[in-house]
Short mmCIF file of C-alpha atoms and ligand atoms in Angstrom, two decimals:
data_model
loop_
_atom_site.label_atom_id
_atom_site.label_comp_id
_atom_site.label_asym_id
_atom_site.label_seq_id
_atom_site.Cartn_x
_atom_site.Cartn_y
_atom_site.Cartn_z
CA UNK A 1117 17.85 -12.31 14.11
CA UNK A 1118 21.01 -10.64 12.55
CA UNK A 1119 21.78 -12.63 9.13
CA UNK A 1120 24.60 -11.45 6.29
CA UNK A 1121 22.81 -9.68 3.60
CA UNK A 1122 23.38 -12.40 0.87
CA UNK A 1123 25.44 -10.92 -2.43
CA UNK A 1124 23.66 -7.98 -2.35
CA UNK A 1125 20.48 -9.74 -3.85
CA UNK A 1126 18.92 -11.30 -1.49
CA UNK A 1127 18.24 -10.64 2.07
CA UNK A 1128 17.24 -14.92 2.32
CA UNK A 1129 18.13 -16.66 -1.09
CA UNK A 1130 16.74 -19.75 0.29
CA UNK A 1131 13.30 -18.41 0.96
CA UNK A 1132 13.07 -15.74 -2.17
CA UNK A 1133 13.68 -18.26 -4.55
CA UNK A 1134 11.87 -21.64 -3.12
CA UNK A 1135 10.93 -23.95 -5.76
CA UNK A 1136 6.95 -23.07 -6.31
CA UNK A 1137 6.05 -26.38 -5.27
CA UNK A 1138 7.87 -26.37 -1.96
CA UNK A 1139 6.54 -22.83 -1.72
CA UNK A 1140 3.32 -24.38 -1.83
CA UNK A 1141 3.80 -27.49 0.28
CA UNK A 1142 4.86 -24.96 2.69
CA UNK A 1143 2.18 -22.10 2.40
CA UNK A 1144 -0.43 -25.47 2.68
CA UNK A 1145 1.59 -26.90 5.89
CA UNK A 1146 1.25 -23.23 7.43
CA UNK A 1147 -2.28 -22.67 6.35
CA UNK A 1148 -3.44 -26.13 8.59
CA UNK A 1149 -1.07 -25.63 11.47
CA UNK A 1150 -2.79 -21.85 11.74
CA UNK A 1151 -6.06 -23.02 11.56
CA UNK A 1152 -5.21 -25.82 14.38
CA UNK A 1153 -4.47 -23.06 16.50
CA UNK A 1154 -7.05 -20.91 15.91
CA UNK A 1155 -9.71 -23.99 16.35
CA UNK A 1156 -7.93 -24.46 20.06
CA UNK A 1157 -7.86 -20.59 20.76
CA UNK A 1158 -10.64 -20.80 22.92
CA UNK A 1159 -12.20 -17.71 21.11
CA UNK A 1160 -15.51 -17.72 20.55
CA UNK A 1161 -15.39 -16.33 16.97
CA UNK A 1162 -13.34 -19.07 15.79
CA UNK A 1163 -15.01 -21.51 17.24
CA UNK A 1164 -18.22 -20.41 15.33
CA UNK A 1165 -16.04 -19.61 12.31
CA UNK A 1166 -14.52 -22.85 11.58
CA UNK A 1167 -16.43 -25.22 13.30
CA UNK A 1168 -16.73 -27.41 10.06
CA UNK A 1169 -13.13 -26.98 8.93
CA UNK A 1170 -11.00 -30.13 9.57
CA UNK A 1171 -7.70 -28.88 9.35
CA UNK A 1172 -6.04 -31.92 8.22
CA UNK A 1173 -8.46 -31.64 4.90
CA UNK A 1174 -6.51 -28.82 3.39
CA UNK A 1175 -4.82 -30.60 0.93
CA UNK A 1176 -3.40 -27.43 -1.08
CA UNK A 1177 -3.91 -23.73 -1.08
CA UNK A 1178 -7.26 -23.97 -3.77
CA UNK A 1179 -8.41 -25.62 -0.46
CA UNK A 1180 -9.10 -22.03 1.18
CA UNK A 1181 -11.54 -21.23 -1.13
CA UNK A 1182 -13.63 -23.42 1.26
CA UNK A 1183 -12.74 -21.48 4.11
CA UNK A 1184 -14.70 -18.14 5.01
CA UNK A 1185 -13.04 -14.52 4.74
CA UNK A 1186 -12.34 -12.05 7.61
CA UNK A 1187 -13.11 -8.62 7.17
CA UNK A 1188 -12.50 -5.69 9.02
CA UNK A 1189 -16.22 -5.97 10.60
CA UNK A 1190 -14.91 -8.82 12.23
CA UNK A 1191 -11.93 -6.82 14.02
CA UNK A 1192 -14.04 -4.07 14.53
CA UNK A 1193 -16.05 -6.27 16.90
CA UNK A 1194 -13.61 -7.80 18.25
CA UNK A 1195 -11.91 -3.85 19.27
CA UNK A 1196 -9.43 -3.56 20.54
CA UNK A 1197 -7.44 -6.91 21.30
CA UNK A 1198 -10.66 -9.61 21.09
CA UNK A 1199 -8.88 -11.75 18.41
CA UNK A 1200 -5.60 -12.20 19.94
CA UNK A 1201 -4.12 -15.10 20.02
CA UNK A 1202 -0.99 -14.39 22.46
CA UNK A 1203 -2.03 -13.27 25.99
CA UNK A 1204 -1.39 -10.07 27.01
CA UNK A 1205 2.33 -10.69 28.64
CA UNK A 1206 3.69 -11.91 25.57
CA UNK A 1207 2.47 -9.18 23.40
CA UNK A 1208 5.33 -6.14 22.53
CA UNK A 1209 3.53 -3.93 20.65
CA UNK A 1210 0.86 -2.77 19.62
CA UNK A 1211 -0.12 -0.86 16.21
CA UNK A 1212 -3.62 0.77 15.37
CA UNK A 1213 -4.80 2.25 11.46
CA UNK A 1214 -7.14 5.09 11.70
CA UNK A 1215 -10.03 4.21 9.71
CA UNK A 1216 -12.48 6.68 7.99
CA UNK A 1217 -15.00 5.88 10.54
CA UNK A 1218 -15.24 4.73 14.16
CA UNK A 1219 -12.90 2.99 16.26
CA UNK A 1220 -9.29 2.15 14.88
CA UNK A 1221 -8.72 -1.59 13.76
CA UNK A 1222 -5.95 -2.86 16.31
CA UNK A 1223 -3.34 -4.90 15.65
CA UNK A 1224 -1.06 -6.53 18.64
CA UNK A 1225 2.68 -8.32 17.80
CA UNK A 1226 4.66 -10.58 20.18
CA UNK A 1227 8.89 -10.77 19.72
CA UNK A 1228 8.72 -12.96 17.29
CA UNK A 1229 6.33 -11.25 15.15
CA UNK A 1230 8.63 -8.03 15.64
CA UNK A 1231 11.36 -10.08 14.15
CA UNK A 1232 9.25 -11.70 11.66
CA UNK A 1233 8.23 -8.29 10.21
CA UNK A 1234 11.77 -6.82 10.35
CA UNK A 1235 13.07 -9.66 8.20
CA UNK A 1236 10.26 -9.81 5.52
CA UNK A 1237 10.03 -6.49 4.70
CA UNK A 1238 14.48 -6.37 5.37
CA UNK A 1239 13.95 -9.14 1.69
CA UNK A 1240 12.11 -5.75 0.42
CA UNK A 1241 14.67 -3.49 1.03
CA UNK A 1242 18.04 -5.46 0.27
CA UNK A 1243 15.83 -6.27 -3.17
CA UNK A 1244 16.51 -2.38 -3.64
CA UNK A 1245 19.75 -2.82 -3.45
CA UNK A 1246 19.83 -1.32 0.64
CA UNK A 1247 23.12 -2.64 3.10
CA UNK A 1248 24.78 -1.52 5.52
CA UNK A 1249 26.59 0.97 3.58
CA UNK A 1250 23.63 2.68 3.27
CA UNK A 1251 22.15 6.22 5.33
CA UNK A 1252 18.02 5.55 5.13
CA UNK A 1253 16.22 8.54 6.21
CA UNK A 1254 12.86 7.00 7.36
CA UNK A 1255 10.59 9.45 6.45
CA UNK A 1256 7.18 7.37 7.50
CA UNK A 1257 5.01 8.68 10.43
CA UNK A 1258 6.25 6.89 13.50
CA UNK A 1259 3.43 6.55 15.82
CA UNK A 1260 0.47 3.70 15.55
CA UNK A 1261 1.11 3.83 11.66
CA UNK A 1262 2.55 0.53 11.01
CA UNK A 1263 5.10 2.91 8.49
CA UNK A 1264 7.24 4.28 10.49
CA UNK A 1265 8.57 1.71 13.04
CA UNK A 1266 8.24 -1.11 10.18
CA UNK A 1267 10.93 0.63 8.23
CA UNK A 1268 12.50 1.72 11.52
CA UNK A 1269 13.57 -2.06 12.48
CA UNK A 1270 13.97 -3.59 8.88
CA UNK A 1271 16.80 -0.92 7.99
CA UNK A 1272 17.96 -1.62 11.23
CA UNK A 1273 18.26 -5.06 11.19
CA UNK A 1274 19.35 -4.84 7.44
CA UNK A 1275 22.17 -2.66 8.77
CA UNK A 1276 22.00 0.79 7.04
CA UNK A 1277 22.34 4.07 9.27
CA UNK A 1278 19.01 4.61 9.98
CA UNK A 1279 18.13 8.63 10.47
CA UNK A 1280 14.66 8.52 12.04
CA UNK A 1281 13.09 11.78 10.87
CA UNK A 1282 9.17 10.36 10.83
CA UNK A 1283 7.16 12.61 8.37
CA UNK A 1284 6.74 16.33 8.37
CA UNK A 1285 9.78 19.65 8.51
CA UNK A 1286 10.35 19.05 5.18
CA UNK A 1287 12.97 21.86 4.66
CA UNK A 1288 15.04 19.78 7.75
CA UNK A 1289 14.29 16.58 5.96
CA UNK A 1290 16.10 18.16 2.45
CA UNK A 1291 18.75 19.56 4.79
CA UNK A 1292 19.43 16.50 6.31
CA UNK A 1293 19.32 14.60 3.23
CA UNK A 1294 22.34 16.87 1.92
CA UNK A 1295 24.28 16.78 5.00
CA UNK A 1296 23.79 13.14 6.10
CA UNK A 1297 24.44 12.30 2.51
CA UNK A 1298 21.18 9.88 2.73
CA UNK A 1299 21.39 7.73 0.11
CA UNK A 1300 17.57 5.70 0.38
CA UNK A 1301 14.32 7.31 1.53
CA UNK A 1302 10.75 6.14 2.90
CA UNK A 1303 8.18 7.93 2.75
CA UNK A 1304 4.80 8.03 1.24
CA UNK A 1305 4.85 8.91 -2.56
CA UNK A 1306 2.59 12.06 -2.33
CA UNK A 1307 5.20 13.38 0.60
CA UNK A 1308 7.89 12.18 -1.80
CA UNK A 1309 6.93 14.73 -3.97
CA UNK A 1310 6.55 17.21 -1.39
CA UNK A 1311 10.36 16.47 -0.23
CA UNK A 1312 11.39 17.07 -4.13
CA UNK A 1313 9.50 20.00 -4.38
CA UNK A 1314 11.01 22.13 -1.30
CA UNK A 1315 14.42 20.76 -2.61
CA UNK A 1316 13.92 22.80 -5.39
CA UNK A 1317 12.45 25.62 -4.27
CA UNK A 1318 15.81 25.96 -2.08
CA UNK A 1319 17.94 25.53 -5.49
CA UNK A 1320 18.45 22.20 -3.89
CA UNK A 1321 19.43 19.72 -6.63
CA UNK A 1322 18.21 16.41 -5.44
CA UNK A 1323 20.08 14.93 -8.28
CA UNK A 1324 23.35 16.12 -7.75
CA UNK A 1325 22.87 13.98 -4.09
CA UNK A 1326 23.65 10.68 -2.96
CA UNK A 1327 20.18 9.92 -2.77
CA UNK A 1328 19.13 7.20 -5.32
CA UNK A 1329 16.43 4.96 -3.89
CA UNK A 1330 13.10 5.61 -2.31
CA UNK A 1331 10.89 2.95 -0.85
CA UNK A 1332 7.32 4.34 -1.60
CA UNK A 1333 4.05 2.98 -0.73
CA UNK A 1334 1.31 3.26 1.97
CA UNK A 1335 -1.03 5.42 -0.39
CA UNK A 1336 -1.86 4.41 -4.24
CA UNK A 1337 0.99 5.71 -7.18
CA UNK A 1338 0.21 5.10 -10.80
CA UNK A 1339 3.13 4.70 -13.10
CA UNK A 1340 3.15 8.13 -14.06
CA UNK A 1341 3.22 9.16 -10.38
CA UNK A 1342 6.29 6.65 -10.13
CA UNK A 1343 8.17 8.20 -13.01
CA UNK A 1344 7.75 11.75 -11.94
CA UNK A 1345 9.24 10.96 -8.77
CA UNK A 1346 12.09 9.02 -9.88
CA UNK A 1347 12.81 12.30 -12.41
CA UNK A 1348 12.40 14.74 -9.86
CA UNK A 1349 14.33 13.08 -7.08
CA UNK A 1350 17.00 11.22 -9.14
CA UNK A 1351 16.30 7.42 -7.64
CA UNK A 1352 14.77 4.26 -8.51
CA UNK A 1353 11.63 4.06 -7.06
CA UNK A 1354 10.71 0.95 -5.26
CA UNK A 1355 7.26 0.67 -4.27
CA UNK A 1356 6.51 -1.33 -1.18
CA UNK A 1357 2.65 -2.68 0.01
CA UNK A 1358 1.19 -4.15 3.27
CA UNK A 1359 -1.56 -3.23 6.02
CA UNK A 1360 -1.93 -2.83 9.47
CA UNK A 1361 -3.88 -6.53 9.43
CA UNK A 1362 -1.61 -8.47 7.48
CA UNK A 1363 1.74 -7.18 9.33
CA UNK A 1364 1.88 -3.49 8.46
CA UNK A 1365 4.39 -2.60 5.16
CA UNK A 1366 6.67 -5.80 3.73
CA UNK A 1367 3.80 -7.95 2.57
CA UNK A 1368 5.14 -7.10 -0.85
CA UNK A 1369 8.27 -5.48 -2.38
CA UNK A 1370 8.90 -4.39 -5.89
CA UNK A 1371 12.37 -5.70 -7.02
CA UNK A 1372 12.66 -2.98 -9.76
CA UNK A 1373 13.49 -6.01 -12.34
CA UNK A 1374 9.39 -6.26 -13.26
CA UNK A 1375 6.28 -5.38 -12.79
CA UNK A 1376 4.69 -5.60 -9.70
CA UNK A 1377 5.99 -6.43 -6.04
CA UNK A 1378 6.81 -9.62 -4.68
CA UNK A 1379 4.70 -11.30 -2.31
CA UNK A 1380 6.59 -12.82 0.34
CA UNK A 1381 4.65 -16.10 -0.02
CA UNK A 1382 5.90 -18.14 2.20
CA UNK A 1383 4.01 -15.84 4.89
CA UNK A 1384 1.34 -14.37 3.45
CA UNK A 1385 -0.72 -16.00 0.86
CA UNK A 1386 -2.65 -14.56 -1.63
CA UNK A 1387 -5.47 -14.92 -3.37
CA UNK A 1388 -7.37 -12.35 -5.64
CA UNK A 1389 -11.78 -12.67 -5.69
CA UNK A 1390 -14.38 -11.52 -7.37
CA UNK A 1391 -15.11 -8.66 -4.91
CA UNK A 1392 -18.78 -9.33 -5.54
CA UNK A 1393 -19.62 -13.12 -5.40
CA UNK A 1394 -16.18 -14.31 -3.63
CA UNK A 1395 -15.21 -16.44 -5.98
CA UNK A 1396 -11.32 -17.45 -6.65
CA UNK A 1397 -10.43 -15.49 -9.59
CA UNK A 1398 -7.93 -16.57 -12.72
CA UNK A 1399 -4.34 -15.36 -12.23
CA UNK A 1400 -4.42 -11.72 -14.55
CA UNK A 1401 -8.01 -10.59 -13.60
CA UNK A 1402 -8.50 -7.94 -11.80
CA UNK A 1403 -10.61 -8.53 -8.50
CA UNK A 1404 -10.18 -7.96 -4.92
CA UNK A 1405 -6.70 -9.09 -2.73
CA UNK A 1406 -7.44 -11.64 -0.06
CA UNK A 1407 -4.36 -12.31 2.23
CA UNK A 1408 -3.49 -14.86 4.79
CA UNK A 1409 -0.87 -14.73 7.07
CA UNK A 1410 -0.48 -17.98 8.95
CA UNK A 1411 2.65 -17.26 10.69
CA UNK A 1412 1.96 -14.65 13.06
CA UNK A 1413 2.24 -15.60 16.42
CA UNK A 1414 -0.35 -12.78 18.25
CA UNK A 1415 -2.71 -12.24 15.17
CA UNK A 1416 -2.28 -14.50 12.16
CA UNK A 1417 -5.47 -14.44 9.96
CA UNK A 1418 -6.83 -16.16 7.53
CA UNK A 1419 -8.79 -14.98 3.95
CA UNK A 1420 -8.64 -11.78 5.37
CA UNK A 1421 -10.41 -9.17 2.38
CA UNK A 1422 -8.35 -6.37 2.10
CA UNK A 1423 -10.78 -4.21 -0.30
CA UNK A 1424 -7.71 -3.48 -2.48
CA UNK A 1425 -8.08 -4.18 -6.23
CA UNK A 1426 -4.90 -5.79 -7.54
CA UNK A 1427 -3.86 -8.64 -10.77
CA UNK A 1428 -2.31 -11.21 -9.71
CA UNK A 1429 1.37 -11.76 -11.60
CA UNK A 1430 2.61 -15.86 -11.67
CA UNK A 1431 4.80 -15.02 -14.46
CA UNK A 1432 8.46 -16.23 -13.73
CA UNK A 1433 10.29 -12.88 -12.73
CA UNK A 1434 14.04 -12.07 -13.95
CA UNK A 1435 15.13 -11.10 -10.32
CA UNK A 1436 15.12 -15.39 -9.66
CA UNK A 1437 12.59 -14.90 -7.15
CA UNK A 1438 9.84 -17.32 -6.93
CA UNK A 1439 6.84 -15.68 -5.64
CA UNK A 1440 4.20 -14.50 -6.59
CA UNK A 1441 3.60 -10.62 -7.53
CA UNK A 1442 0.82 -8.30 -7.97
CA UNK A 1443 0.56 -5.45 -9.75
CA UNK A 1444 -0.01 -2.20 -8.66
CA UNK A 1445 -2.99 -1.37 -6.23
CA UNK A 1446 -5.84 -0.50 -9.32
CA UNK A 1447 -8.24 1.21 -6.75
CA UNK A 1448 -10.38 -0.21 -3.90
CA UNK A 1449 -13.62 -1.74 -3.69
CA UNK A 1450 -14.34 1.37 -1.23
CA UNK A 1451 -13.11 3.71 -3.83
CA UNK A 1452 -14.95 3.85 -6.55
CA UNK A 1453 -16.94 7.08 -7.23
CA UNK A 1454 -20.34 7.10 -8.69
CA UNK A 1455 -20.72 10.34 -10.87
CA UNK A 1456 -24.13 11.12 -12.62
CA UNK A 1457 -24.68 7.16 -12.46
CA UNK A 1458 -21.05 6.55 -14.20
CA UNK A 1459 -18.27 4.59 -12.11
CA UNK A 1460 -14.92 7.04 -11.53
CA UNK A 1461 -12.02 5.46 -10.16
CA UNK A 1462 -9.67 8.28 -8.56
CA UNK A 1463 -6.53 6.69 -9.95
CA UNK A 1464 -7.83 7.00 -13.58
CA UNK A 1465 -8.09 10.74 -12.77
CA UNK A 1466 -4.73 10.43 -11.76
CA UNK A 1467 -3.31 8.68 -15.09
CA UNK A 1468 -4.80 11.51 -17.41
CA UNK A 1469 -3.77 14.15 -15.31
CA UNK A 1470 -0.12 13.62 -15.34
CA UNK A 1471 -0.22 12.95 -19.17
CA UNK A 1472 -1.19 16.43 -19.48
CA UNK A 1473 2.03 18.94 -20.33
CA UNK A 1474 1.37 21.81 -18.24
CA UNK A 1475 0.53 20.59 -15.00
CA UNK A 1476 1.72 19.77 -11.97
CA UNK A 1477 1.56 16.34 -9.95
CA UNK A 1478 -0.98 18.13 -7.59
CA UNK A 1479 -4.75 17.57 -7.61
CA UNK A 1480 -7.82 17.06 -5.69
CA UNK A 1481 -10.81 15.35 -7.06
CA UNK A 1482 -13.99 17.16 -5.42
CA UNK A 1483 -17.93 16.02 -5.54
CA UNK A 1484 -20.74 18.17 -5.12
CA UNK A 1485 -23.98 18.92 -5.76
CA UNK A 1486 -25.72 21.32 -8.68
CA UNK A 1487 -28.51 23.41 -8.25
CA UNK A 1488 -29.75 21.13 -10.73
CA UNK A 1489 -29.33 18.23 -8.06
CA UNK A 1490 -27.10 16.38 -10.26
CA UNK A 1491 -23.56 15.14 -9.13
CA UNK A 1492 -20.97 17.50 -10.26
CA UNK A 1493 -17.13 16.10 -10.57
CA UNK A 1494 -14.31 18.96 -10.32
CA UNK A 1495 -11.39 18.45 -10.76
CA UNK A 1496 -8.56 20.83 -8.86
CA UNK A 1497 -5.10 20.74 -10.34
CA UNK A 1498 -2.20 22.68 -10.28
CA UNK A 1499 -1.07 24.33 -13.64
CA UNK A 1500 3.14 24.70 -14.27
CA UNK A 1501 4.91 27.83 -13.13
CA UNK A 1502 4.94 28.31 -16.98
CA UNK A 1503 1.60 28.33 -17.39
CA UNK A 1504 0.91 30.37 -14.33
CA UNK A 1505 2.99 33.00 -15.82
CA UNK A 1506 1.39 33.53 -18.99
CA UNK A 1507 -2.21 33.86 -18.84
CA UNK A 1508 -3.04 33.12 -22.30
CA UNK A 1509 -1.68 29.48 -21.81
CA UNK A 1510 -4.58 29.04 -19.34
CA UNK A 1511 -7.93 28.59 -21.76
CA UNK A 1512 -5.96 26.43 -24.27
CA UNK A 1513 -4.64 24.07 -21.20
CA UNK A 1514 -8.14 24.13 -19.10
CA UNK A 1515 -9.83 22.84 -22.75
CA UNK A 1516 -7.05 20.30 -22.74
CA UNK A 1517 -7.76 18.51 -19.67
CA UNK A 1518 -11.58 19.04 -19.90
CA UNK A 1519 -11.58 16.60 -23.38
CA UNK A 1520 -8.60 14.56 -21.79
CA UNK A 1521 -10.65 13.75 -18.60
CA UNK A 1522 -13.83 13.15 -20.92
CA UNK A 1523 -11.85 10.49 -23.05
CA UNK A 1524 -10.94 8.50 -20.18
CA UNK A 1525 -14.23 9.02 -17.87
CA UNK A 1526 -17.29 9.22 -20.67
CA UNK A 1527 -17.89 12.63 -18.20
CA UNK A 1528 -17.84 16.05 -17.91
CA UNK A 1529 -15.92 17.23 -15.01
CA UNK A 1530 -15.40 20.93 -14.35
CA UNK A 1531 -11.47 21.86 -14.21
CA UNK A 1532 -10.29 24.48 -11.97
CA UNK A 1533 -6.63 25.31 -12.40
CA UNK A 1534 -5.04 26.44 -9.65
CA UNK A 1535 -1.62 28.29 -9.10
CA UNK A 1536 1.62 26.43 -8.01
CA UNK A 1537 1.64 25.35 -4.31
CA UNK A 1538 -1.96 25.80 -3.55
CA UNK A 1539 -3.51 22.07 -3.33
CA UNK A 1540 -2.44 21.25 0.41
CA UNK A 1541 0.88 18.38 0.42
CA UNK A 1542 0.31 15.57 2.69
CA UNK A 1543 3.12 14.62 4.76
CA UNK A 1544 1.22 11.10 5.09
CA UNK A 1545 -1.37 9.19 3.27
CA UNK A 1546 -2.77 11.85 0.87
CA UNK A 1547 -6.86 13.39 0.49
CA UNK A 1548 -7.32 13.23 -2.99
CA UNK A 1549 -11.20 13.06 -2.72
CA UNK A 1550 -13.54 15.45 -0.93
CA UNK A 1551 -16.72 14.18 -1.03
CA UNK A 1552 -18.85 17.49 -0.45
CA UNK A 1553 -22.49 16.57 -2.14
CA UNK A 1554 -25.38 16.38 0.30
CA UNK A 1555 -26.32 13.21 1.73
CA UNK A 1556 -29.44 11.95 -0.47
CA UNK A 1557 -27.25 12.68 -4.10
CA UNK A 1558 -25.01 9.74 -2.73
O1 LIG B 2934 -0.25 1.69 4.87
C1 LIG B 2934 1.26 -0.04 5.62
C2 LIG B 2934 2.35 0.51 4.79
C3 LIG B 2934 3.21 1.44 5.33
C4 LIG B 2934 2.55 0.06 3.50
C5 LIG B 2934 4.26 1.93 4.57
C6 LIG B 2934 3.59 0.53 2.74
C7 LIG B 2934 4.45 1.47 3.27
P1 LIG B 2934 -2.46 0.78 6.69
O2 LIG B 2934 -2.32 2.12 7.26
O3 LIG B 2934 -3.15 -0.28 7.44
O4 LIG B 2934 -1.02 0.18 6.39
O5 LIG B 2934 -3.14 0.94 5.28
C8 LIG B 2934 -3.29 -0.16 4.41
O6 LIG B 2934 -3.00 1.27 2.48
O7 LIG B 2934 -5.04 -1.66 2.28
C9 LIG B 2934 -3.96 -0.06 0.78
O8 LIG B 2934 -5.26 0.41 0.50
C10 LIG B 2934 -3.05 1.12 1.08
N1 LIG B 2934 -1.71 0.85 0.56
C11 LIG B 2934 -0.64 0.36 1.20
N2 LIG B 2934 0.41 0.25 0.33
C12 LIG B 2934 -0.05 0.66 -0.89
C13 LIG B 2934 0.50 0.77 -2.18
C14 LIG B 2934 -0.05 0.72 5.56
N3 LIG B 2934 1.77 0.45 -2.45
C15 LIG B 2934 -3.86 0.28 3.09
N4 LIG B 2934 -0.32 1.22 -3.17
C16 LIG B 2934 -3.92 -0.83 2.08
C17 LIG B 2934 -1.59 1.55 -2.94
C18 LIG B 2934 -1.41 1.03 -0.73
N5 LIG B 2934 -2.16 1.48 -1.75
#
């Protein structure tokens, strides 16, 4: 599907900035036809699923909220390729995200969905400004990770010179940077940083490079996290969202104009629940992101729960596209840390950290147990070069962070600065959390 990248903008004007009412004519129209399918799939689990869903009654998209959610439970029992729709001959690929437990949740794409993924997450990257004149070093593992080869054909089909370097050799990836004069970069945010940091530890100055976008996402990046990037590296940073389930990255771009990335509505529709009762929540509250993505040909799903805690944005963006956004992932459902009885959400470690002068972007938030058999919350972080250097910086900075954590938290967590380069770099999705305390504290 080769299509003229549209005045720079837009990779398809006519779908990015669709009247919301069409938009949702069309979402509703997709919605029914998906659920015809699925009711004539022959598979067992739909037939039980949606055996009192008339697909012809879904009048609008407030009509899912009668339908029931998926989970990955369902595609868990289902492992590896129970819920396909497409027989085996007509599937192309196959992807697979490795979960934290147990068997990997598999996800199968025919050619069409190939080229439907290329082209939605293409609208991502032409929204950062990416053509053909463009050198994207693709800096996502390629392998079952849905990062690597989704970036792979998007640039591809977008047009720039894609240099396929998948994640890892980081002094090759800074070398190649400079001598393939790369001009956009995807990678994960953490190995962003990583890439920035052996730059300059080779008097490599990133900013004196063609580089000026990178196409983050994959792993959570609070705004701080953004801005240190783009400072360090010199580009706009635009962040980029999706899951293995849904399609894999490209189920929502940010177009640098707003807050927020752009969910490419017209194939995946999103809702945002209350991740306790269900329940549709108002636009702007924070709850849990429910996606359906009707137009997949192997594995569309529908109300699928993705765990990931997200606002969701209606506000008219500048950019001129239509859709939907939502803000930044917040945290998961999955994620949240219970400390001495108080909720912790890693990313709120995060915030505070980088707002304290004297430390580096590098941390690792580690639970274990007393002798006291309470919970104890430590904090690892890296302290400046500066600080490293002069030891009586060190008590002054420790006390800082202690009362800056405490603020934020209502907890004491014990702070343990380490020297530069000592918290391992990730070359993927980064371990911020170690969970070390013995099994009956949890
Ligand atoms: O991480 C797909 C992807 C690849 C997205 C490259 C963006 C760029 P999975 O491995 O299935 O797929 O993991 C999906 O990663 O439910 C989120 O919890 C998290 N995640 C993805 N993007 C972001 C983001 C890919 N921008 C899970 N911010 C999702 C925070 C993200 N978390």
């Amino acid at each position: 599907m080769v299509r003229p990248v549209d005045t720079g903008t837009f990779w398809d004007r006519a779908a990015e900035t669709m009247p919301r009412e069409d938009l949702v004519q069309l979402q509703t129209s997709r919605i029914r036809a998906c659920l015809q399918r699925l009711k004539s799939s022959g598979i067992h689990y739909y037939d039980r699923r949606l055996s009192d869903v008339e697909p012809e009654q879904l009048n609008s998209t407030d009509d899912l909220r009668r339908l029931p959610f998926m989970t990955k439970d369902d595609l868990r029992e289902h492992y590896p390729f129970g819920l396909f729709l497409a027989p085996q001959e007509r599937i192309v690929r196959i992807h697979a995200s490795s979960g934290s437990t147990g068997k990997p949740t598999v996800v199968g794409y025919t050619r069409a969905d190939l080229e439907l993924w290329a082209d939605t997450l293409a609208r991502g990257l032409v929204a950062g400004g990416v053509s053909e004149k463009d050198t994207f070093q693709n800096a996502y593992g390629h392998g079952l990770f849905t990062g690597g080869l989704g970036f792979h054909d998007a640039a591809s089909l977008v047009g720039a010179a894609v240099v396929p370097t998948s994640a890892g050799h980081t002094a090759r990836q800074v070398m190649l940077m400079r001598d393939f004069g790369t001009t956009a970069l995807g990678c994960t945010p953490s190995y962003a940083l990583h890439v920035a940091e052996v730059a300059a530890a080779e008097g490599l100055d990133l900013h004196s490079l063609p580089i000026r976008a990178a196409f983050l996402g994959a792993e959570p990046m609070t705004e701080r996290m953004e801005q240190e990037i783009e400072d360090r590296m010199g580009v706009a940073v635009y962040e980029q969202y999706g899951l293995s389930e849904i399609i894999g990255p490209g189920v929502a771009s940010a177009c640098g104009k707003s807050e927020g990335m752009h969910v490419w509505e017209d194939r995946f529709v999103p809702e945002v629940v209350d991740p306790e009762s269900g329940e549709r929540l108002p636009d702007g509250e924070v709850g849990e992101l429910v996606l359906s993505a009707p137009t997949k040909e192997a594995f569309p799903v529908i109300r699928y729960r993705t765990r990931d805690l997200v606002r969701l944005i209606r506000e008219p963006c500048p950019c001129g596209r239509t859709s939907a956004r939502i803000s930044k992932i917040l945290g998961r459902t999955d994620d949240m840390l219970i400390v001495r009885g108080v909720n912790v959400f890693p990313s709120q470690i995060e915030h505070a950290l980088l707002g304290v002068e004297g430390l580096e972007p590098h941390y690792q938030i580690v639970l274990g147990t007393r002798a006291d058999r309470q919970d104890e919350l430590r904090v690892r972080v890296e302290m400046s070069q500066r600080v490293a250097a002069a030891s009586n910086l060190r008590a002054d900075l420790e006390a800082r962070v202690v009362e800056t954590l405490r603020n934020v938290l209502d907890l004491t967590a014990a702070v343990e600065l380490t020297s530069p380069n000592t918290i391992p770099r990730s070359e993927g999705k980064a371990i911020r959390v170690l969970d070390q305390r013995t099994r009956q504290e949890r």
